[in-house]
Amino acid sequence: MFDSADASYEVRYGWTLKAAVLASGSLVFCTGPLILSGHTWARVDGLPVPIWLIDVLSVLLGVTGLLLTLTGPLTRRRALRVDATGIVLGGNPLRYAATTLTVPWSEITAVELWVQRMRVNGRTIRTPYIGIHRTETATPRPGLSARAGTGVTGKSAALIAASRPVNLWHLDQPSLRKALAAHAPGVRLHVEADFGA
């Protein structure tokens, strides 16, 4: 939400359609033992597998999925903040402190809204990201190792390391633009053509 008093823009993790779908899917895995309770064995690729093993794996997958999906909306931690000091990119809700990135304006040359595209079973899965282009002389940050995927995304390792997915929260581009214009008019905003599509 954009705060006109100090021209800051802040968004917190919350409920989205994707979070609701993932939570529902995780609940289905948790109910696996109830659905399979009348059976003792199953066949997986022709091999007999005891149902108790499938039950345990199903519950583990379901509970893990619920934990990953619900942590953000329930904790309401900060996903993004743009203010007079710089930009804060919130980290993974399960490892928030270790993965949150705070970058002062003196180290920022541009902000980019980009999309990672992955082909899975003939479908293209799109994940939107917000990333920060930092100066070449910027102080290295602990934990800012370049993640794999530069060949897949076509983005630099430095940008990937200073990017966070727009996932389990919504980005309001007009509010982001207002905050950037108020605090860092010299910082460019690049938006890929299909970012909001």
PDB file of C-alpha atoms in Angstrom:
ATOM      1  CA  MET A   1       0.000   0.000   0.000  1.00  0.00           C
ATOM      2  CA  PHE A   2       1.281   3.459  -0.897  1.00  0.00           C
ATOM      3  CA  ASP A   3       1.594   5.862   2.050  1.00  0.00           C
ATOM      4  CA  SER A   4       1.207   9.409   0.746  1.00  0.00           C
ATOM      5  CA  ALA A   5       2.565  10.890   4.008  1.00  0.00           C
ATOM      6  CA  ASP A   6       6.102   9.583   3.448  1.00  0.00           C
ATOM      7  CA  ALA A   7       5.715   8.315  -0.171  1.00  0.00           C
ATOM      8  CA  SER A   8       6.622   4.778   0.858  1.00  0.00           C
ATOM      9  CA  TYR A   9       5.215   1.628  -0.687  1.00  0.00           C
ATOM     10  CA  GLU A  10       4.929  -1.567   1.317  1.00  0.00           C
ATOM     11  CA  VAL A  11       3.346  -4.942   0.617  1.00  0.00           C
ATOM     12  CA  ARG A  12       3.060  -7.888   2.972  1.00  0.00           C
ATOM     13  CA  TYR A  13       2.618 -11.583   2.237  1.00  0.00           C
ATOM     14  CA  GLY A  14      -1.061 -12.479   2.147  1.00  0.00           C
ATOM     15  CA  TRP A  15      -3.746 -14.583   0.561  1.00  0.00           C
ATOM     16  CA  THR A  16      -3.736 -14.936  -3.192  1.00  0.00           C
ATOM     17  CA  LEU A  17      -5.560 -17.299  -5.543  1.00  0.00           C
ATOM     18  CA  LYS A  18      -2.341 -19.305  -5.938  1.00  0.00           C
ATOM     19  CA  ALA A  19      -1.991 -19.650  -2.132  1.00  0.00           C
ATOM     20  CA  ALA A  20      -5.584 -20.896  -1.853  1.00  0.00           C
ATOM     21  CA  VAL A  21      -5.074 -23.455  -4.647  1.00  0.00           C
ATOM     22  CA  LEU A  22      -1.786 -24.713  -3.138  1.00  0.00           C
ATOM     23  CA  ALA A  23      -3.321 -24.966   0.349  1.00  0.00           C
ATOM     24  CA  SER A  24      -6.291 -26.914  -1.058  1.00  0.00           C
ATOM     25  CA  GLY A  25      -3.969 -29.292  -2.898  1.00  0.00           C
ATOM     26  CA  SER A  26      -1.933 -29.838   0.266  1.00  0.00           C
ATOM     27  CA  LEU A  27      -5.103 -30.677   2.196  1.00  0.00           C
ATOM     28  CA  VAL A  28      -5.919 -33.337  -0.399  1.00  0.00           C
ATOM     29  CA  PHE A  29      -2.538 -34.970   0.269  1.00  0.00           C
ATOM     30  CA  CYS A  30      -3.241 -34.874   4.025  1.00  0.00           C
ATOM     31  CA  THR A  31      -6.500 -36.763   3.474  1.00  0.00           C
ATOM     32  CA  GLY A  32      -4.773 -39.482   1.443  1.00  0.00           C
ATOM     33  CA  PRO A  33      -4.765 -41.980   4.341  1.00  0.00           C
ATOM     34  CA  LEU A  34      -8.540 -41.608   4.717  1.00  0.00           C
ATOM     35  CA  ILE A  35      -9.128 -42.184   1.011  1.00  0.00           C
ATOM     36  CA  LEU A  36      -6.856 -45.253   0.901  1.00  0.00           C
ATOM     37  CA  SER A  37      -7.890 -46.719   4.277  1.00  0.00           C
ATOM     38  CA  GLY A  38      -9.669 -49.741   2.743  1.00  0.00           C
ATOM     39  CA  HIS A  39      -6.535 -50.989   0.980  1.00  0.00           C
ATOM     40  CA  THR A  40      -3.353 -52.654   2.224  1.00  0.00           C
ATOM     41  CA  TRP A  41      -1.240 -52.700  -0.946  1.00  0.00           C
ATOM     42  CA  ALA A  42      -0.931 -50.608  -4.096  1.00  0.00           C
ATOM     43  CA  ARG A  43       0.990 -51.112  -7.316  1.00  0.00           C
ATOM     44  CA  VAL A  44       3.471 -48.446  -8.429  1.00  0.00           C
ATOM     45  CA  ASP A  45       5.017 -49.201 -11.831  1.00  0.00           C
ATOM     46  CA  GLY A  46       4.049 -52.838 -11.336  1.00  0.00           C
ATOM     47  CA  LEU A  47       5.726 -53.118  -7.930  1.00  0.00           C
ATOM     48  CA  PRO A  48       3.670 -53.789  -4.782  1.00  0.00           C
ATOM     49  CA  VAL A  49       3.939 -50.985  -2.229  1.00  0.00           C
ATOM     50  CA  PRO A  50       2.376 -51.078   1.256  1.00  0.00           C
ATOM     51  CA  ILE A  51      -0.368 -48.491   1.705  1.00  0.00           C
ATOM     52  CA  TRP A  52       1.113 -47.327   5.043  1.00  0.00           C
ATOM     53  CA  LEU A  53       4.175 -46.080   3.132  1.00  0.00           C
ATOM     54  CA  ILE A  54       1.992 -44.165   0.676  1.00  0.00           C
ATOM     55  CA  ASP A  55      -0.001 -42.775   3.648  1.00  0.00           C
ATOM     56  CA  VAL A  56       3.152 -41.512   5.367  1.00  0.00           C
ATOM     57  CA  LEU A  57       4.502 -39.908   2.183  1.00  0.00           C
ATOM     58  CA  SER A  58       1.124 -38.350   1.431  1.00  0.00           C
ATOM     59  CA  VAL A  59       0.833 -36.774   4.886  1.00  0.00           C
ATOM     60  CA  LEU A  60       4.445 -35.549   4.770  1.00  0.00           C
ATOM     61  CA  LEU A  61       3.851 -33.918   1.381  1.00  0.00           C
ATOM     62  CA  GLY A  62       0.575 -32.409   2.558  1.00  0.00           C
ATOM     63  CA  VAL A  63       1.942 -30.989   5.809  1.00  0.00           C
ATOM     64  CA  THR A  64       5.047 -29.623   4.061  1.00  0.00           C
ATOM     65  CA  GLY A  65       2.885 -27.995   1.401  1.00  0.00           C
ATOM     66  CA  LEU A  66       0.613 -26.436   4.024  1.00  0.00           C
ATOM     67  CA  LEU A  67       3.596 -25.134   5.969  1.00  0.00           C
ATOM     68  CA  LEU A  68       5.176 -23.585   2.868  1.00  0.00           C
ATOM     69  CA  THR A  69       1.897 -22.104   1.641  1.00  0.00           C
ATOM     70  CA  LEU A  70       0.461 -20.793   4.909  1.00  0.00           C
ATOM     71  CA  THR A  71       3.582 -19.322   6.538  1.00  0.00           C
ATOM     72  CA  GLY A  72       3.531 -16.170   4.400  1.00  0.00           C
ATOM     73  CA  PRO A  73      -0.154 -15.267   4.719  1.00  0.00           C
ATOM     74  CA  LEU A  74      -0.309 -16.120   8.431  1.00  0.00           C
ATOM     75  CA  THR A  75       2.848 -14.236   9.463  1.00  0.00           C
ATOM     76  CA  ARG A  76       2.072 -11.203   7.232  1.00  0.00           C
ATOM     77  CA  ARG A  77       5.784 -10.462   6.946  1.00  0.00           C
ATOM     78  CA  ARG A  78       6.983  -7.726   4.609  1.00  0.00           C
ATOM     79  CA  ALA A  79       7.369  -8.839   0.987  1.00  0.00           C
ATOM     80  CA  LEU A  80       8.494  -5.462  -0.392  1.00  0.00           C
ATOM     81  CA  ARG A  81       9.187  -1.975   0.945  1.00  0.00           C
ATOM     82  CA  VAL A  82      10.320   1.080  -1.005  1.00  0.00           C
ATOM     83  CA  ASP A  83      11.067   4.145   1.131  1.00  0.00           C
ATOM     84  CA  ALA A  84      13.573   6.954   1.696  1.00  0.00           C
ATOM     85  CA  THR A  85      16.337   4.525   2.726  1.00  0.00           C
ATOM     86  CA  GLY A  86      16.115   2.138  -0.232  1.00  0.00           C
ATOM     87  CA  ILE A  87      14.390  -1.131  -1.124  1.00  0.00           C
ATOM     88  CA  VAL A  88      13.708  -4.156   1.066  1.00  0.00           C
ATOM     89  CA  LEU A  89      12.974  -7.425  -0.743  1.00  0.00           C
ATOM     90  CA  GLY A  90      11.373  -9.798   1.752  1.00  0.00           C
ATOM     91  CA  GLY A  91      12.786 -13.265   1.911  1.00  0.00           C
ATOM     92  CA  ASN A  92      11.349 -16.752   1.958  1.00  0.00           C
ATOM     93  CA  PRO A  93       8.738 -16.827   4.760  1.00  0.00           C
ATOM     94  CA  LEU A  94      10.358 -19.939   6.283  1.00  0.00           C
ATOM     95  CA  ARG A  95      13.868 -18.401   6.339  1.00  0.00           C
ATOM     96  CA  TYR A  96      12.871 -14.767   6.402  1.00  0.00           C
ATOM     97  CA  ALA A  97      15.803 -13.141   8.232  1.00  0.00           C
ATOM     98  CA  ALA A  98      18.438 -15.074   6.279  1.00  0.00           C
ATOM     99  CA  THR A  99      16.916 -14.365   2.856  1.00  0.00           C
ATOM    100  CA  THR A 100      15.643 -10.780   3.188  1.00  0.00           C
ATOM    101  CA  LEU A 101      17.638  -8.260   1.145  1.00  0.00           C
ATOM    102  CA  THR A 102      17.950  -4.564   2.074  1.00  0.00           C
ATOM    103  CA  VAL A 103      19.600  -2.353  -0.559  1.00  0.00           C
ATOM    104  CA  PRO A 104      20.250   1.393  -0.063  1.00  0.00           C
ATOM    105  CA  TRP A 105      19.588   3.812  -2.938  1.00  0.00           C
ATOM    106  CA  SER A 106      23.323   4.457  -3.333  1.00  0.00           C
ATOM    107  CA  GLU A 107      23.732   0.861  -4.598  1.00  0.00           C
ATOM    108  CA  ILE A 108      20.706   0.772  -6.932  1.00  0.00           C
ATOM    109  CA  THR A 109      20.890   1.651 -10.618  1.00  0.00           C
ATOM    110  CA  ALA A 110      17.577   0.154 -11.772  1.00  0.00           C
ATOM    111  CA  VAL A 111      14.628  -2.012 -10.767  1.00  0.00           C
ATOM    112  CA  GLU A 112      13.381  -4.710 -13.117  1.00  0.00           C
ATOM    113  CA  LEU A 113      10.082  -6.572 -13.220  1.00  0.00           C
ATOM    114  CA  TRP A 114      10.788  -9.757 -15.143  1.00  0.00           C
ATOM    115  CA  VAL A 115       9.272 -13.165 -15.818  1.00  0.00           C
ATOM    116  CA  GLN A 116      10.878 -16.592 -15.513  1.00  0.00           C
ATOM    117  CA  ARG A 117       9.410 -19.067 -17.994  1.00  0.00           C
ATOM    118  CA  MET A 118       9.746 -22.835 -17.586  1.00  0.00           C
ATOM    119  CA  ARG A 119       8.346 -25.576 -19.835  1.00  0.00           C
ATOM    120  CA  VAL A 120       6.793 -28.422 -17.822  1.00  0.00           C
ATOM    121  CA  ASN A 121       4.888 -31.215 -19.571  1.00  0.00           C
ATOM    122  CA  GLY A 122       4.288 -29.042 -22.625  1.00  0.00           C
ATOM    123  CA  ARG A 123       2.995 -26.093 -20.566  1.00  0.00           C
ATOM    124  CA  THR A 124       4.804 -22.824 -19.888  1.00  0.00           C
ATOM    125  CA  ILE A 125       4.851 -21.866 -16.217  1.00  0.00           C
ATOM    126  CA  ARG A 126       5.443 -18.148 -15.680  1.00  0.00           C
ATOM    127  CA  THR A 127       6.774 -16.755 -12.403  1.00  0.00           C
ATOM    128  CA  PRO A 128       7.004 -12.955 -12.058  1.00  0.00           C
ATOM    129  CA  TYR A 129      10.013 -11.461 -10.230  1.00  0.00           C
ATOM    130  CA  ILE A 130      11.120  -8.083  -8.946  1.00  0.00           C
ATOM    131  CA  GLY A 131      14.865  -7.558  -9.164  1.00  0.00           C
ATOM    132  CA  ILE A 132      17.398  -4.871  -8.351  1.00  0.00           C
ATOM    133  CA  HIS A 133      20.309  -3.904 -10.585  1.00  0.00           C
ATOM    134  CA  ARG A 134      23.129  -2.893  -8.226  1.00  0.00           C
ATOM    135  CA  THR A 135      26.216  -0.800  -8.879  1.00  0.00           C
ATOM    136  CA  GLU A 136      29.407  -2.662  -9.727  1.00  0.00           C
ATOM    137  CA  THR A 137      31.021  -1.253  -6.571  1.00  0.00           C
ATOM    138  CA  ALA A 138      28.137  -2.316  -4.303  1.00  0.00           C
ATOM    139  CA  THR A 139      29.143  -4.087  -1.121  1.00  0.00           C
ATOM    140  CA  PRO A 140      28.708  -7.863  -1.474  1.00  0.00           C
ATOM    141  CA  ARG A 141      25.922  -9.080   0.781  1.00  0.00           C
ATOM    142  CA  PRO A 142      26.102 -12.324   2.757  1.00  0.00           C
ATOM    143  CA  GLY A 143      24.040 -15.044   1.149  1.00  0.00           C
ATOM    144  CA  LEU A 144      23.814 -13.249  -2.185  1.00  0.00           C
ATOM    145  CA  SER A 145      25.205 -16.098  -4.210  1.00  0.00           C
ATOM    146  CA  ALA A 146      24.119 -16.279  -7.819  1.00  0.00           C
ATOM    147  CA  ARG A 147      21.390 -18.850  -8.121  1.00  0.00           C
ATOM    148  CA  ALA A 148      21.293 -21.314 -10.982  1.00  0.00           C
ATOM    149  CA  GLY A 149      19.169 -20.387 -13.931  1.00  0.00           C
ATOM    150  CA  THR A 150      21.016 -17.638 -15.782  1.00  0.00           C
ATOM    151  CA  GLY A 151      20.851 -19.765 -18.934  1.00  0.00           C
ATOM    152  CA  VAL A 152      17.146 -20.422 -18.450  1.00  0.00           C
ATOM    153  CA  THR A 153      16.135 -16.832 -17.677  1.00  0.00           C
ATOM    154  CA  GLY A 154      18.614 -14.939 -19.828  1.00  0.00           C
ATOM    155  CA  LYS A 155      19.223 -12.650 -16.847  1.00  0.00           C
ATOM    156  CA  SER A 156      22.564 -11.911 -15.216  1.00  0.00           C
ATOM    157  CA  ALA A 157      23.619 -13.828 -12.120  1.00  0.00           C
ATOM    158  CA  ALA A 158      23.775 -10.546 -10.185  1.00  0.00           C
ATOM    159  CA  LEU A 159      20.156  -9.706 -11.057  1.00  0.00           C
ATOM    160  CA  ILE A 160      18.944 -13.213 -10.202  1.00  0.00           C
ATOM    161  CA  ALA A 161      20.702 -13.017  -6.824  1.00  0.00           C
ATOM    162  CA  ALA A 162      18.991  -9.684  -6.085  1.00  0.00           C
ATOM    163  CA  SER A 163      15.512 -10.807  -7.188  1.00  0.00           C
ATOM    164  CA  ARG A 164      12.505 -12.192  -5.347  1.00  0.00           C
ATOM    165  CA  PRO A 165       9.413 -13.871  -6.813  1.00  0.00           C
ATOM    166  CA  VAL A 166       6.154 -11.949  -6.728  1.00  0.00           C
ATOM    167  CA  ASN A 167       4.520 -14.928  -5.076  1.00  0.00           C
ATOM    168  CA  LEU A 168       1.952 -14.982  -2.248  1.00  0.00           C
ATOM    169  CA  TRP A 169       1.633 -11.184  -2.595  1.00  0.00           C
ATOM    170  CA  HIS A 170       0.468  -8.649  -5.176  1.00  0.00           C
ATOM    171  CA  LEU A 171       2.621  -5.939  -6.774  1.00  0.00           C
ATOM    172  CA  ASP A 172       0.899  -2.618  -7.516  1.00  0.00           C
ATOM    173  CA  GLN A 173       2.946  -1.052 -10.333  1.00  0.00           C
ATOM    174  CA  PRO A 174       1.481   2.480 -10.023  1.00  0.00           C
ATOM    175  CA  SER A 175       2.368   2.566  -6.286  1.00  0.00           C
ATOM    176  CA  LEU A 176       5.857   1.240  -7.023  1.00  0.00           C
ATOM    177  CA  ARG A 177       6.341   3.941  -9.666  1.00  0.00           C
ATOM    178  CA  LYS A 178       5.177   6.680  -7.256  1.00  0.00           C
ATOM    179  CA  ALA A 179       7.583   5.523  -4.537  1.00  0.00           C
ATOM    180  CA  LEU A 180      10.500   5.305  -6.993  1.00  0.00           C
ATOM    181  CA  ALA A 181       9.722   8.777  -8.379  1.00  0.00           C
ATOM    182  CA  ALA A 182       9.547  10.247  -4.867  1.00  0.00           C
ATOM    183  CA  HIS A 183      12.718   8.685  -3.451  1.00  0.00           C
ATOM    184  CA  ALA A 184      14.955   7.892  -6.425  1.00  0.00           C
ATOM    185  CA  PRO A 185      13.864   9.631  -9.631  1.00  0.00           C
ATOM    186  CA  GLY A 186      17.153   8.630 -11.279  1.00  0.00           C
ATOM    187  CA  VAL A 187      16.513   4.899 -10.778  1.00  0.00           C
ATOM    188  CA  ARG A 188      15.017   3.370 -13.910  1.00  0.00           C
ATOM    189  CA  LEU A 189      12.161   0.848 -13.845  1.00  0.00           C
ATOM    190  CA  HIS A 190      12.262  -1.841 -16.549  1.00  0.00           C
ATOM    191  CA  VAL A 191       9.097  -3.884 -17.015  1.00  0.00           C
ATOM    192  CA  GLU A 192       8.978  -6.904 -19.336  1.00  0.00           C
ATOM    193  CA  ALA A 193       6.094  -6.659 -21.788  1.00  0.00           C
ATOM    194  CA  ASP A 194       4.205  -9.665 -20.375  1.00  0.00           C
ATOM    195  CA  PHE A 195       4.981  -9.064 -16.687  1.00  0.00           C
ATOM    196  CA  GLY A 196       1.378  -8.304 -15.719  1.00  0.00           C
ATOM    197  CA  ALA A 197      -0.200 -10.667 -18.241  1.00  0.00           C
TER     198      ALA A 197
END
